[in-house]
Coordinates of C-alpha atoms and ligand atoms in Angstrom, one line a residue:
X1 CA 198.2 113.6 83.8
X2 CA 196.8 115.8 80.7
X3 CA 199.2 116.7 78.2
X4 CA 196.6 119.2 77.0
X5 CA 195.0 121.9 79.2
X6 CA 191.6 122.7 77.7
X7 CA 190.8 126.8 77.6
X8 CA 189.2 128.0 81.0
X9 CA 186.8 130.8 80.5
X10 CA 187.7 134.1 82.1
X11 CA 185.0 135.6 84.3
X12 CA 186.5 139.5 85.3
X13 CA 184.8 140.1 88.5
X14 CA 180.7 140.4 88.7
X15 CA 179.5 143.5 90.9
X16 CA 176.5 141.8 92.0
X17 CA 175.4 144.5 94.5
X18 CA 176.7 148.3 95.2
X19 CA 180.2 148.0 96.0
X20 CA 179.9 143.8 96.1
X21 CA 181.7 141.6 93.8
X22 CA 181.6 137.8 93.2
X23 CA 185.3 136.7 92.3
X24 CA 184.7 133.7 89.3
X25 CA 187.2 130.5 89.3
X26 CA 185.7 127.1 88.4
X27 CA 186.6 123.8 87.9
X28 CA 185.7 120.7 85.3
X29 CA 185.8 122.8 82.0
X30 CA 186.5 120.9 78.9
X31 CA 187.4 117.6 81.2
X32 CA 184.0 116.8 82.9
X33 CA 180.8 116.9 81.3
X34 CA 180.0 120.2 83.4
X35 CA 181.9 122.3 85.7
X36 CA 181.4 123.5 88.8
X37 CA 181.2 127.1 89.9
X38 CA 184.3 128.2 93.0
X39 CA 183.6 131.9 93.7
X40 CA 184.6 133.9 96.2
X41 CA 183.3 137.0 97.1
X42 CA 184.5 141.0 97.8
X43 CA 182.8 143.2 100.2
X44 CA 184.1 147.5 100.0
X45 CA 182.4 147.7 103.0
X46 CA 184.0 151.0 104.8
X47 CA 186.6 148.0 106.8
X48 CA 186.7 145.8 103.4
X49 CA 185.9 142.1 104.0
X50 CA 187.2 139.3 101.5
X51 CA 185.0 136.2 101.6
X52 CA 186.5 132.8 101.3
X53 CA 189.6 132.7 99.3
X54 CA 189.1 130.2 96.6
X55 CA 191.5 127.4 95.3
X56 CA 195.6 127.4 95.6
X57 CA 195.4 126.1 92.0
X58 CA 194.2 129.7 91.0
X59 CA 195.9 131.7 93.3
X60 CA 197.6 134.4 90.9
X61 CA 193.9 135.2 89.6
X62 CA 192.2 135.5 92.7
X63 CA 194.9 137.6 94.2
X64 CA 195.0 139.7 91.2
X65 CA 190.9 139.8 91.4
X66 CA 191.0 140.6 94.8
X67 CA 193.7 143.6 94.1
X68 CA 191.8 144.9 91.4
X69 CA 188.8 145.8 93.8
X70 CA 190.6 146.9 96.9
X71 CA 194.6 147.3 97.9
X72 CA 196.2 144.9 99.8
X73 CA 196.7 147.3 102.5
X74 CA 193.0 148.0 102.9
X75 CA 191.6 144.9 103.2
X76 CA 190.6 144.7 106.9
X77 CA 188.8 141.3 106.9
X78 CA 189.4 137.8 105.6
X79 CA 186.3 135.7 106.5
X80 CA 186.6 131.8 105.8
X81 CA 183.2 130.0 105.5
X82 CA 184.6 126.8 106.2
X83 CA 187.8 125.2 106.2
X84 CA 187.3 123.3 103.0
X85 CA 190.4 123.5 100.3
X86 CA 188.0 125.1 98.0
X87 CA 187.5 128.3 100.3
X88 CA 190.9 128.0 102.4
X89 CA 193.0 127.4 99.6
X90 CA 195.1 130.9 99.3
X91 CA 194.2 132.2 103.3
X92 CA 198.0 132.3 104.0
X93 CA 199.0 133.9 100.8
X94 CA 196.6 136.6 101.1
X95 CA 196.8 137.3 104.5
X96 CA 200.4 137.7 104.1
X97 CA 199.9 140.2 101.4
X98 CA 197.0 141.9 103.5
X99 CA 199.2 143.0 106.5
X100 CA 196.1 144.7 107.6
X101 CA 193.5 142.2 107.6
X102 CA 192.2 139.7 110.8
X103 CA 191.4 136.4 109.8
X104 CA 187.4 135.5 110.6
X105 CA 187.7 131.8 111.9
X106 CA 186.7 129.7 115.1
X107 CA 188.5 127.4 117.1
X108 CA 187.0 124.2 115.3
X109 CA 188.4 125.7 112.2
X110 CA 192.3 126.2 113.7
X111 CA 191.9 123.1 115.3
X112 CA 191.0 121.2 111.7
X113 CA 193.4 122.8 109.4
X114 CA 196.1 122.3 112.0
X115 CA 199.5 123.5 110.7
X116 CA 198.2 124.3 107.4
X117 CA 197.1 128.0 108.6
X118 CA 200.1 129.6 108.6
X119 CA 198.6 132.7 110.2
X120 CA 199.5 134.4 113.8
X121 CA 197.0 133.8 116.1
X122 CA 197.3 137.5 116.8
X123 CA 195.8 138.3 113.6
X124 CA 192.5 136.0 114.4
X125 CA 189.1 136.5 115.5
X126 CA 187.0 133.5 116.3
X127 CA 183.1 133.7 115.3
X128 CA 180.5 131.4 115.2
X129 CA 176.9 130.9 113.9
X130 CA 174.9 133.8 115.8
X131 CA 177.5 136.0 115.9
X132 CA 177.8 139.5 114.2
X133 CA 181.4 141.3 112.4
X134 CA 181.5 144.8 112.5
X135 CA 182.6 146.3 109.4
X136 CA 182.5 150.2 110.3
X137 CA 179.4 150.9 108.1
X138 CA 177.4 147.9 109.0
X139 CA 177.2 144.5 110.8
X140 CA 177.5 141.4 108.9
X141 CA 175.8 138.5 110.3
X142 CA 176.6 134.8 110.5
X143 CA 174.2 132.8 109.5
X144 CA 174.8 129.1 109.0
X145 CA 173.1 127.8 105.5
X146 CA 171.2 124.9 105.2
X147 CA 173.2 122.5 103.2
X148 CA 177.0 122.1 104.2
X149 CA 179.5 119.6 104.2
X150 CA 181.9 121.1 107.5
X151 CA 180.5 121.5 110.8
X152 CA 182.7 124.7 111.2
X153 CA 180.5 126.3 108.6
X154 CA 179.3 130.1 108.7
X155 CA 177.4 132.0 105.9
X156 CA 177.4 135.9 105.6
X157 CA 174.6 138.3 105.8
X158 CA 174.8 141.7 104.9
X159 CA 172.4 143.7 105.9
X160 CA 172.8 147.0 103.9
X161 CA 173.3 145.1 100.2
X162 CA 170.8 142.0 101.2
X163 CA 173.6 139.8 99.5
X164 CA 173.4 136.0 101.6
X165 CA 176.8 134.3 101.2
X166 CA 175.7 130.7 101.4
X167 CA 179.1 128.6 101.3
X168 CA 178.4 125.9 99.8
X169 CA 174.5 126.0 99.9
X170 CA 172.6 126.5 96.6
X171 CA 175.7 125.1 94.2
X172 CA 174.5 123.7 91.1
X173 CA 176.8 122.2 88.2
X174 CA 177.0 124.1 84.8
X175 CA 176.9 122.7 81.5
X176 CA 179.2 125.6 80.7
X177 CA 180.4 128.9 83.1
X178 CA 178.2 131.6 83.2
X179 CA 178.0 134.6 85.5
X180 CA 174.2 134.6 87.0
X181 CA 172.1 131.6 86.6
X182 CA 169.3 133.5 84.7
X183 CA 171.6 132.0 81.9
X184 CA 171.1 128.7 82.6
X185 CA 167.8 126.6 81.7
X186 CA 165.6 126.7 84.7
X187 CA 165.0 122.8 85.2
X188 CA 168.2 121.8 84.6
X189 CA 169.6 124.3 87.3
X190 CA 167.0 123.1 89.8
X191 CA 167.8 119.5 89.4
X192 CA 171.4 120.7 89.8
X193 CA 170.7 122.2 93.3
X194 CA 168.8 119.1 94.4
X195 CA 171.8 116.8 93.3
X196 CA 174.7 119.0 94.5
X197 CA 172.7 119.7 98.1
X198 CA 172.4 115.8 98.5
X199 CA 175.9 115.3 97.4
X200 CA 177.2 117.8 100.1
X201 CA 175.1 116.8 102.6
X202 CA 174.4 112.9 102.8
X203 CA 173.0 113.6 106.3
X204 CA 169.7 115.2 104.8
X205 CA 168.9 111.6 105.4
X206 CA 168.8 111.4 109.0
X207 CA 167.1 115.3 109.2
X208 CA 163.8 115.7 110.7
X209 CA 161.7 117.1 108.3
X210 CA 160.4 120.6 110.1
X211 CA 164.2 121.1 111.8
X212 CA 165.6 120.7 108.4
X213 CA 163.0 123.7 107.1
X214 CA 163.5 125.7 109.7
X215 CA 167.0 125.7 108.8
X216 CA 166.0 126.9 105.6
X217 CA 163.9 129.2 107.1
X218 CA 167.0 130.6 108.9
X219 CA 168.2 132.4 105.6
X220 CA 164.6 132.9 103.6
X221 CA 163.2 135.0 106.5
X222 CA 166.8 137.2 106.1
X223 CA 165.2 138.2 103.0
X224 CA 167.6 138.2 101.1
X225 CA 168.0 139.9 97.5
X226 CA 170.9 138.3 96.0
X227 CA 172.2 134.9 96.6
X228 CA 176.1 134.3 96.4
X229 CA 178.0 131.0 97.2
X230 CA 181.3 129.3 96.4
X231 CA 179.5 126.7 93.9
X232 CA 176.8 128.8 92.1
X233 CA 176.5 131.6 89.9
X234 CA 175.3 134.8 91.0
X235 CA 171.7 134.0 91.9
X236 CA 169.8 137.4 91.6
X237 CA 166.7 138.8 93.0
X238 CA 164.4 137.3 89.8
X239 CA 166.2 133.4 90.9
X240 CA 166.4 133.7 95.0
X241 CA 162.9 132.1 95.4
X242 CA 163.1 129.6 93.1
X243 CA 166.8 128.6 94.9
X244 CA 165.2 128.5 98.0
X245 CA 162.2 126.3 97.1
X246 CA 164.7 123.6 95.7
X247 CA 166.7 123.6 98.5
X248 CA 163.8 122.9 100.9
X249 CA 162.7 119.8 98.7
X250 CA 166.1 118.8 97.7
X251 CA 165.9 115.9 100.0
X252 CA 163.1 114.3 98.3
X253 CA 164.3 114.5 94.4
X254 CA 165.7 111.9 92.5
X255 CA 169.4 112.6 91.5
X256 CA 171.8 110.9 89.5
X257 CA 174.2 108.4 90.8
X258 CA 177.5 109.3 92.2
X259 CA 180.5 107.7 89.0
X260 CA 181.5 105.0 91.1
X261 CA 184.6 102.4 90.1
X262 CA 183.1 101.1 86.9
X263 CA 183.1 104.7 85.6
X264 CA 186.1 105.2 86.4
X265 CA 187.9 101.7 85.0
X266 CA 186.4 102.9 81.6
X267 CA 188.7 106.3 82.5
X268 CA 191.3 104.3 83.0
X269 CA 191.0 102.1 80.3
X270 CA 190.8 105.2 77.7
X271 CA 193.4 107.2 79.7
X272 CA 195.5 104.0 78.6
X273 CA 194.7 103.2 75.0
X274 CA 195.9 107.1 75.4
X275 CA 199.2 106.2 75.7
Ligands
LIG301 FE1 182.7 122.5 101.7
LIG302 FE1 182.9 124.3 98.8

């Protein structure tokens, strides 16, 4: 469709807490009027965990990301958030290069992606909100984030770093890549985690007000230090309040309008004087 690929910025990997590293891919760059962050996230725990596997588009720089941090062989964990394309999109690839890793799933999640996980069952484990993953040198907890878009979805507390994996909670758009948000304007970010929290989850509508806090509640009262999700920049200890105040009043905000079919015939129309 584009005859021209515009420059993507290269992130190498951000160490964003002792022996944690947020993996940078992201999508929008130089063809949309902002792009939007799809991370992924390394853990050299003592059993090493990889968390979410990013987009099939960009498989030969996440693997090599991934392999920069920790061999193939060690890697003792693949966790999958949810079994969105954005997070699933390279599970078979790496877990066939991981020979020693067991895929972190549930049922609802082998169920939905049917044939498309081309993993043994042998090599799963199935947990769920609640549950805990022993990683030999501590226990990372699942802790479902407020704001998702799959019911299967699962974030990732750890307790010894105080990094929150939030899937697809806390995303915000960028008006250019950056690493950690402190390098974006502060309004403009907020406003970008109240749009992208409506847009990923329409059913704030039908929420109850207090259950909807205390599901925000679920990941402030972890404490956490560092925020880290597929569709934001690293969101360090100076940014994790103000993340968490947008997200509770997300619902509430005014947002921009989805680009419905008028935006799009004028893409159409210049895509064809294009031509
Ligand atoms: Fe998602
Ligand atoms: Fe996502």
């Amino acid at each position: 469709m584009h005859t021209m690929q515009p420059t993507k910025t290269r992130f190498e990997p951000t160490q964003i807490a002792p022996e944690t590293f947020l993996i940078h891919d992201h999508h929008g760059e130089g063809t949309a009027p902002v792009s939007v962050a799809l991370n992924t996230m390394v853990i050299r725990a003592a059993e090493p965990v990889v968390v979410d596997t990013g987009m099939m588009e960009n498989r030969d720089q996440f693997l090599a990301d991934v392999f920069s941090l920790v061999e193939p062989e060690d890697i003792r964990w693949v966790f999958i958030s949810h079994d969105d394309v954005d997070h699933t999109g390279n599970v078979n690839a790496l877990m066939e290069l991981a020979p020693n890793a067991t895929l972190v799933i549930d049922w609802f999640m082998q169920e939905r992606m049917g044939a498309s996980l081309d993993v043994s069952p042998l090599r799963w484990r199935w947990l769920r909100d609640g549950d805990v993953l022993d990683v030999g040198d501590r226990q990372l907890r699942l802790v479902r984030p407020p704001i998702f878009d799959s019911g299967t979805t699962r974030g990732l507390f750890d307790p010894l770093t105080e990094v929150y994996w939030a899937s697809d909670s806390f995303g915000s758009p960028m008006q250019a890549p950056v690493r950690d948000v402190a390098d974006l304007d502060l309004v403009p970010w907020l406003e970008g985690i109240h749009m992208f929290a409506q847009y990923v989850s329409p059913w704030l509508d039908l929420v109850e007000e207090g259950k909807f806090q205390r599901a925000v509640d679920r990941v402030a009262d972890l404490s956490p230090r560092v925020l880290a999700g597929c569709h934001t920049p690293m969101i360090g200890p100076g940014h994790v309040a103000d993340a968490i105040a947008a997200t509770r009043i997300a619902h509430w905000a005014t947002v921009p309008p989805q680009p419905d079919q008028s935006v799009l015939d004028e893409l159409q129309a210049a895509l064809g004087a294009a031509h």
